[in-house]
């Protein structure tokens, strides 16, 4: 569905270890910042889509986390929809908020993603990721990872998968070795993604990690699951991000002006069973639909925030999003095209690798970064002349694809 909504206000917390803070406090900080940025009173909100994944595991809050967070701010009576959709949770909340605006049901809607993942019991944290695959077929999931790795002449050590590390790092390891085998991609090229995002993160005061890294630093770091080292893997983190979305009519009435950023498209879909490995995969299908609904092509995009839950993920998504041909992702990152100052800067926020990845907050954090880029408010990491931004946010794993994936196009 072609969207017709305006992002009027955004806000987010710094991402990182907020063990001393409650979930409601994190959500409240981001929400209040977005409301203030939009120049409205909280009483103008007509509905809220509240995205969270791990509260039931980490804090014990179940069933009504959104209502609890909003009540803390004195916001009540309005419809509150609690959203859970793996790592695509916040992007789903945002897509639903925009759709309700576009359909004319509401004029002002809040979308928020908020998360706490740090816990003294690491098994609880890792279980939030493990639950994003088919838990009734865990043996099958692990067997598929092993089979994919064996198919390229390697052997996967899956001891500790889901218990000593996120299960998804083993999934991304399989992606990585397949891409290396098929296209000649190197560890150095994966490391170049992490080094680029570390540079971007060093310019972002809200990033979880703000230390610049070289390719050599990345390769010398602790190995997680070969070929992945620690900086090639997104970290555990806490944080929140929020957006106030309005109808075009309301944005005019409230004189939002140039601060309002148009949602040209926002497409959400889930994976399916492929007839063959050559069939177009979910990210490419969703991106094509988002481009068509926005009336643009990949060559028109100024900057991108994509789901780099691992360094190989970013490199592979270059290809799915049409930034380069299949197999050319490694060459693209090595060329500098996706770095600030390059042809198409990707993850100027530092991405999930350096900005952080509080699962339920990630998708709207991408929207915050792109909104600020299109407004020209990104300081040292500003993309010159940014007019069109694209966000890609995927989550969960079903078959051999994301269980949920959203692509959103924002225009100035």
Coordinates of C-alpha atoms in Angstrom, one line a residue:
X1 CA 0.0 0.0 0.0
X2 CA 1.4 3.4 -0.9
X3 CA 1.8 5.4 2.2
X4 CA 0.7 9.0 2.9
X5 CA 2.0 10.0 6.3
X6 CA 4.4 12.5 7.8
X7 CA 7.1 11.9 10.4
X8 CA 6.6 15.0 12.6
X9 CA 8.8 14.2 15.6
X10 CA 11.5 11.7 16.6
X11 CA 13.4 10.8 19.8
X12 CA 15.6 8.1 21.1
X13 CA 17.8 7.3 24.1
X14 CA 21.5 6.4 23.8
X15 CA 21.9 2.7 23.3
X16 CA 23.9 0.6 25.7
X17 CA 23.9 -1.0 29.1
X18 CA 21.0 0.6 31.1
X19 CA 20.8 -2.1 33.8
X20 CA 20.1 0.6 36.4
X21 CA 17.1 1.9 34.5
X22 CA 13.6 0.5 34.1
X23 CA 11.9 -0.3 30.8
X24 CA 9.2 2.4 31.4
X25 CA 11.9 5.0 31.9
X26 CA 13.7 4.2 28.7
X27 CA 10.4 4.3 26.7
X28 CA 9.3 7.5 28.4
X29 CA 12.5 9.3 27.5
X30 CA 12.2 8.5 23.8
X31 CA 8.5 9.2 23.7
X32 CA 8.8 12.5 25.4
X33 CA 11.6 13.6 23.1
X34 CA 9.5 12.6 20.0
X35 CA 6.4 14.5 21.3
X36 CA 8.5 17.6 22.1
X37 CA 10.2 17.4 18.7
X38 CA 6.8 17.3 17.0
X39 CA 5.7 20.4 18.9
X40 CA 2.5 18.8 20.3
X41 CA 1.0 17.9 23.6
X42 CA 0.7 14.3 24.5
X43 CA -3.0 14.7 24.7
X44 CA -3.1 15.0 20.9
X45 CA -2.0 11.4 20.4
X46 CA -4.9 9.3 19.1
X47 CA -3.3 5.8 19.2
X48 CA 0.0 4.2 20.0
X49 CA 1.9 1.2 18.5
X50 CA 4.3 0.0 21.1
X51 CA 7.1 -2.5 20.1
X52 CA 8.9 -4.7 22.5
X53 CA 10.3 -8.2 22.4
X54 CA 12.0 -9.3 25.6
X55 CA 10.2 -7.7 28.5
X56 CA 8.5 -11.0 29.5
X57 CA 12.0 -12.7 29.7
X58 CA 14.1 -9.9 31.1
X59 CA 11.8 -7.9 33.3
X60 CA 8.7 -10.1 33.8
X61 CA 6.3 -7.6 32.3
X62 CA 3.9 -9.4 30.1
X63 CA 0.6 -8.7 28.2
X64 CA 0.5 -4.9 28.6
X65 CA 4.0 -3.4 28.5
X66 CA 2.9 -0.5 26.2
X67 CA 0.1 0.6 28.5
X68 CA 2.5 0.5 31.5
X69 CA 5.0 2.7 29.7
X70 CA 2.4 5.2 28.5
X71 CA 0.6 5.4 31.8
X72 CA 3.9 6.5 33.4
X73 CA 3.7 9.6 31.2
X74 CA 0.0 10.2 32.0
X75 CA -1.1 8.9 28.6
X76 CA -4.3 6.8 28.7
X77 CA -7.7 6.2 27.1
X78 CA -6.2 5.9 23.6
X79 CA -5.9 2.6 21.8
X80 CA -2.6 0.9 22.6
X81 CA -1.4 -1.9 20.3
X82 CA 1.5 -4.0 21.7
X83 CA 3.7 -5.3 18.8
X84 CA 6.2 -8.2 18.8
X85 CA 7.8 -9.2 15.6
X86 CA 11.4 -10.3 16.4
X87 CA 14.1 -7.8 15.3
X88 CA 11.5 -6.1 13.0
X89 CA 9.3 -5.2 15.9
X90 CA 9.7 -1.5 15.8
X91 CA 9.6 -1.3 12.0
X92 CA 6.3 -3.2 12.2
X93 CA 5.0 -0.7 14.8
X94 CA 6.0 2.1 12.5
X95 CA 4.5 0.5 9.4
X96 CA 1.2 -0.1 11.2
X97 CA 1.1 3.5 12.5
X98 CA 1.7 4.9 9.0
X99 CA -0.9 2.6 7.5
X100 CA -3.6 3.8 10.0
X101 CA -2.7 7.4 9.2
X102 CA -2.8 6.6 5.4
X103 CA -6.2 4.9 5.7
X104 CA -7.6 7.9 7.5
X105 CA -8.4 6.2 10.8
X106 CA -6.2 8.6 12.9
X107 CA -4.4 12.0 12.4
X108 CA -1.6 11.7 15.0
X109 CA -0.1 8.3 16.1
X110 CA 2.8 7.3 18.2
X111 CA 5.1 4.5 17.2
X112 CA 7.7 3.4 19.8
X113 CA 10.2 0.6 20.2
X114 CA 11.8 -0.1 23.6
X115 CA 13.9 -2.9 25.0
X116 CA 16.1 -4.2 27.8
X117 CA 18.3 -7.1 27.0
X118 CA 21.0 -6.9 29.6
X119 CA 20.5 -9.5 32.4
X120 CA 22.9 -11.1 34.9
X121 CA 21.7 -14.4 33.6
X122 CA 23.0 -14.5 30.0
X123 CA 20.8 -17.5 29.2
X124 CA 17.8 -15.3 29.5
X125 CA 19.2 -12.8 27.1
X126 CA 20.2 -15.4 24.6
X127 CA 16.8 -17.1 24.9
X128 CA 15.2 -13.9 23.4
X129 CA 17.1 -14.6 20.2
X130 CA 16.6 -18.4 20.2
X131 CA 12.9 -17.8 20.4
X132 CA 12.9 -16.1 17.1
X133 CA 13.3 -19.4 15.2
X134 CA 11.0 -22.5 15.2
X135 CA 11.7 -23.8 18.8
X136 CA 9.7 -26.9 18.1
X137 CA 12.2 -27.8 15.3
X138 CA 15.4 -26.7 16.9
X139 CA 17.2 -29.9 15.8
X140 CA 16.1 -29.1 12.3
X141 CA 17.4 -25.5 12.5
X142 CA 20.8 -26.6 13.7
X143 CA 21.0 -29.4 11.2
X144 CA 20.2 -26.9 8.4
X145 CA 23.0 -24.6 9.5
X146 CA 25.4 -27.6 9.6
X147 CA 24.3 -28.8 6.2
X148 CA 24.8 -25.4 4.6
X149 CA 28.3 -25.1 6.0
X150 CA 29.2 -28.7 5.0
X151 CA 28.0 -28.0 1.4
X152 CA 30.9 -25.5 1.0
X153 CA 33.4 -28.0 2.4
X154 CA 33.6 -26.8 6.0
X155 CA 32.5 -28.1 9.4
X156 CA 30.5 -25.9 11.8
X157 CA 31.2 -26.0 15.5
X158 CA 27.7 -25.4 16.9
X159 CA 28.6 -26.1 20.5
X160 CA 27.4 -23.0 22.4
X161 CA 25.0 -21.9 19.7
X162 CA 22.1 -20.2 21.6
X163 CA 23.7 -20.7 25.0
X164 CA 27.2 -19.0 24.8
X165 CA 26.2 -16.7 21.9
X166 CA 23.1 -15.7 20.0
X167 CA 22.0 -18.5 17.7
X168 CA 21.8 -15.9 15.0
X169 CA 25.5 -15.5 14.9
X170 CA 25.7 -19.2 13.7
X171 CA 23.0 -18.4 11.1
X172 CA 25.0 -15.4 9.9
X173 CA 28.2 -17.6 9.9
X174 CA 26.4 -19.9 7.4
X175 CA 25.5 -16.9 5.3
X176 CA 29.0 -15.7 5.3
X177 CA 30.7 -18.9 4.3
X178 CA 28.2 -19.5 1.5
X179 CA 28.9 -16.0 0.1
X180 CA 32.6 -16.5 0.4
X181 CA 32.4 -19.8 -1.5
X182 CA 30.0 -18.5 -4.2
X183 CA 31.5 -15.1 -4.8
X184 CA 35.0 -15.1 -3.4
X185 CA 34.1 -12.7 -0.7
X186 CA 36.9 -12.3 2.0
X187 CA 37.0 -11.9 5.7
X188 CA 38.8 -8.6 5.0
X189 CA 35.7 -7.4 3.2
X190 CA 33.4 -8.3 6.1
X191 CA 35.9 -6.6 8.4
X192 CA 35.6 -3.5 6.2
X193 CA 31.9 -3.3 7.0
X194 CA 32.6 -3.3 10.7
X195 CA 35.4 -0.7 10.4
X196 CA 33.2 1.6 8.3
X197 CA 30.4 1.4 10.8
X198 CA 32.8 1.9 13.7
X199 CA 33.9 5.2 12.0
X200 CA 30.3 6.2 11.7
X201 CA 29.6 5.2 15.3
X202 CA 32.5 7.3 16.5
X203 CA 30.6 10.3 15.3
X204 CA 27.3 9.4 16.9
X205 CA 26.9 10.4 20.6
X206 CA 24.0 8.0 21.1
X207 CA 25.9 4.9 19.8
X208 CA 26.7 2.1 22.1
X209 CA 30.3 1.9 20.9
X210 CA 32.1 5.1 19.8
X211 CA 35.6 3.8 19.2
X212 CA 36.9 3.8 15.7
X213 CA 38.4 0.5 14.4
X214 CA 40.5 -0.5 11.5
X215 CA 40.1 -3.6 9.4
X216 CA 43.1 -5.0 11.2
X217 CA 41.5 -4.3 14.6
X218 CA 38.4 -6.2 13.5
X219 CA 40.3 -9.2 12.3
X220 CA 42.4 -9.4 15.4
X221 CA 39.4 -9.4 17.8
X222 CA 38.0 -12.5 19.6
X223 CA 36.5 -15.0 17.2
X224 CA 32.8 -15.7 17.7
X225 CA 32.0 -18.2 14.9
X226 CA 34.5 -18.3 12.1
X227 CA 34.7 -16.1 10.0
X228 CA 33.0 -13.7 12.4
X229 CA 34.9 -11.8 15.1
X230 CA 33.3 -9.8 17.9
X231 CA 33.1 -6.5 16.0
X232 CA 31.4 -8.3 13.1
X233 CA 28.5 -9.2 15.4
X234 CA 25.8 -6.8 16.8
X235 CA 25.9 -6.5 20.6
X236 CA 23.4 -6.9 23.3
X237 CA 21.9 -3.5 24.3
X238 CA 19.1 -1.6 26.0
X239 CA 17.4 1.5 24.6
X240 CA 14.3 3.1 23.1
X241 CA 13.3 5.1 20.0
X242 CA 10.0 6.8 19.1
X243 CA 8.3 8.6 16.2
X244 CA 5.2 10.8 16.0
X245 CA 3.5 10.3 12.7
X246 CA 0.8 12.6 11.3
X247 CA -1.6 12.9 8.4
X248 CA -0.7 15.4 5.8
X249 CA -3.7 17.5 6.7
X250 CA -2.7 17.6 10.4
X251 CA 0.9 18.5 9.5
X252 CA -0.3 21.5 7.5
X253 CA -2.7 22.5 10.3
X254 CA 0.1 22.4 12.9
X255 CA 2.5 24.1 10.5
X256 CA 5.1 21.3 10.8
X257 CA 6.7 22.7 7.7
X258 CA 10.1 21.4 6.5
X259 CA 10.7 19.4 9.7
X260 CA 8.0 17.0 8.5
X261 CA 9.5 14.0 6.6
X262 CA 7.2 12.2 4.2
X263 CA 6.8 8.4 4.4
X264 CA 6.7 7.5 0.7
X265 CA 6.4 3.8 1.3
X266 CA 6.6 1.2 4.1
X267 CA 6.3 -2.4 3.2
X268 CA 6.1 -5.3 5.6
X269 CA 6.2 -9.0 4.6
X270 CA 7.1 -12.5 5.9
X271 CA 9.3 -15.2 4.4
X272 CA 8.1 -18.2 2.5
X273 CA 9.4 -21.5 1.1
X274 CA 11.4 -21.1 -2.1
X275 CA 11.1 -23.3 -5.1
X276 CA 14.8 -22.9 -5.7
X277 CA 17.9 -21.1 -4.4
X278 CA 17.7 -18.8 -7.5
X279 CA 14.2 -17.5 -6.6
X280 CA 14.2 -13.9 -5.4
X281 CA 14.5 -13.7 -1.6
X282 CA 12.4 -11.7 0.8
X283 CA 14.6 -8.6 1.1
X284 CA 14.8 -8.1 -2.6
X285 CA 11.1 -8.7 -3.1
X286 CA 10.1 -6.2 -0.4
X287 CA 12.7 -3.6 -1.5
X288 CA 11.3 -3.8 -5.1
X289 CA 7.8 -3.2 -3.8
X290 CA 8.9 -0.3 -1.6
X291 CA 10.9 1.3 -4.5
X292 CA 7.8 1.0 -6.8
X293 CA 5.4 2.5 -4.3
X294 CA 7.7 5.4 -3.6
X295 CA 8.3 5.9 -7.4
X296 CA 12.1 5.7 -7.1
X297 CA 15.0 3.3 -7.7
X298 CA 18.0 2.4 -5.6
X299 CA 20.0 5.0 -7.6
X300 CA 17.9 7.7 -6.1
X301 CA 18.5 7.0 -2.5
X302 CA 20.8 9.3 -0.5
X303 CA 21.4 7.2 2.6
X304 CA 20.4 3.9 4.0
X305 CA 20.0 2.4 7.5
X306 CA 20.0 -1.4 7.1
X307 CA 19.9 -4.4 9.4
X308 CA 23.6 -5.2 9.9
X309 CA 23.1 -7.7 12.8
X310 CA 26.3 -9.1 11.4
X311 CA 28.9 -7.7 9.0
X312 CA 28.0 -10.3 6.3
X313 CA 24.3 -9.2 6.6
X314 CA 25.1 -5.7 5.6
X315 CA 27.3 -6.8 2.6
X316 CA 24.6 -9.2 1.4
X317 CA 21.8 -6.7 1.8
X318 CA 23.7 -4.3 -0.5
X319 CA 22.9 -6.8 -3.2
X320 CA 19.3 -7.4 -2.2
X321 CA 18.6 -3.7 -2.1
X322 CA 20.0 -3.2 -5.6
X323 CA 23.1 -1.2 -4.6
X324 CA 25.2 -3.5 -6.6
X325 CA 25.0 -6.7 -8.6
X326 CA 24.9 -10.1 -6.8
X327 CA 28.4 -11.0 -5.6
X328 CA 29.7 -7.5 -5.7
X329 CA 28.9 -6.4 -2.1
X330 CA 32.5 -7.0 -1.0
X331 CA 33.9 -4.8 -3.8
X332 CA 31.3 -2.1 -3.0
X333 CA 32.3 -1.7 0.7
X334 CA 36.0 -1.8 -0.2
X335 CA 35.4 1.0 -2.8
X336 CA 34.3 3.4 0.0
X337 CA 30.9 3.9 -1.7
X338 CA 29.0 3.1 1.5
X339 CA 31.1 5.3 3.8
X340 CA 30.3 8.9 4.6
X341 CA 31.3 10.9 1.6
X342 CA 30.8 7.9 -0.7
X343 CA 28.1 7.4 -3.4
X344 CA 25.6 5.8 -1.0
X345 CA 26.4 6.1 2.7
X346 CA 25.0 3.1 4.7
X347 CA 24.5 3.0 8.4
X348 CA 25.7 6.5 9.2
X349 CA 24.4 5.9 12.7
X350 CA 27.0 3.2 13.2
X351 CA 24.4 0.6 12.4
X352 CA 23.4 -2.3 14.7
X353 CA 27.1 -3.2 14.9
X354 CA 28.1 0.0 16.7
X355 CA 25.0 2.1 17.5
X356 CA 23.6 -1.1 19.1
X357 CA 20.7 -3.5 18.7
X358 CA 18.1 -3.4 21.4
X359 CA 15.8 -5.7 19.4
X360 CA 12.5 -4.0 19.9
X361 CA 13.9 -0.5 19.4
X362 CA 16.1 -1.0 16.3
X363 CA 13.6 -0.3 13.5
X364 CA 12.5 3.1 14.8
X365 CA 16.1 4.0 15.7
X366 CA 16.7 3.7 11.9
X367 CA 13.8 6.1 11.3
X368 CA 15.3 8.5 13.8
X369 CA 18.6 8.5 12.0
X370 CA 17.1 9.0 8.5
X371 CA 14.7 11.7 9.7
X372 CA 17.6 13.7 11.1
X373 CA 19.7 13.1 8.0
X374 CA 16.9 14.4 5.7
X375 CA 16.4 17.4 8.0
X376 CA 20.2 18.1 7.9
X377 CA 20.6 17.6 11.7
X378 CA 23.2 14.9 11.8
X379 CA 26.3 17.0 12.6
X380 CA 29.6 15.4 11.8
X381 CA 27.9 12.4 10.2
X382 CA 25.6 14.4 7.9
X383 CA 25.2 13.2 4.4
X384 CA 25.5 16.2 2.1
X385 CA 22.3 17.0 0.2
X386 CA 20.3 14.0 1.7
X387 CA 16.8 13.9 0.2
X388 CA 15.7 10.3 0.2
X389 CA 16.4 7.7 2.9
X390 CA 15.7 4.0 3.0
X391 CA 15.4 1.7 6.1
X392 CA 15.5 -2.1 6.0
X393 CA 14.8 -4.0 9.2
X394 CA 14.4 -7.8 9.3
X395 CA 13.8 -10.2 12.1
X396 CA 13.4 -13.9 13.0
X397 CA 14.3 -16.9 10.9
X398 CA 11.9 -19.2 9.1
X399 CA 13.0 -21.8 6.6
X400 CA 16.0 -19.9 5.2
X401 CA 14.6 -16.4 5.3
X402 CA 13.6 -13.7 7.7
X403 CA 10.3 -14.3 9.5
X404 CA 9.5 -10.6 9.1
X405 CA 11.0 -7.8 7.1
X406 CA 10.1 -4.2 6.5
X407 CA 11.5 -1.6 4.0
X408 CA 10.6 2.0 4.4
X409 CA 11.4 5.0 2.1
X410 CA 11.4 8.5 3.6
X411 CA 11.6 11.6 1.4
X412 CA 12.4 15.3 2.2

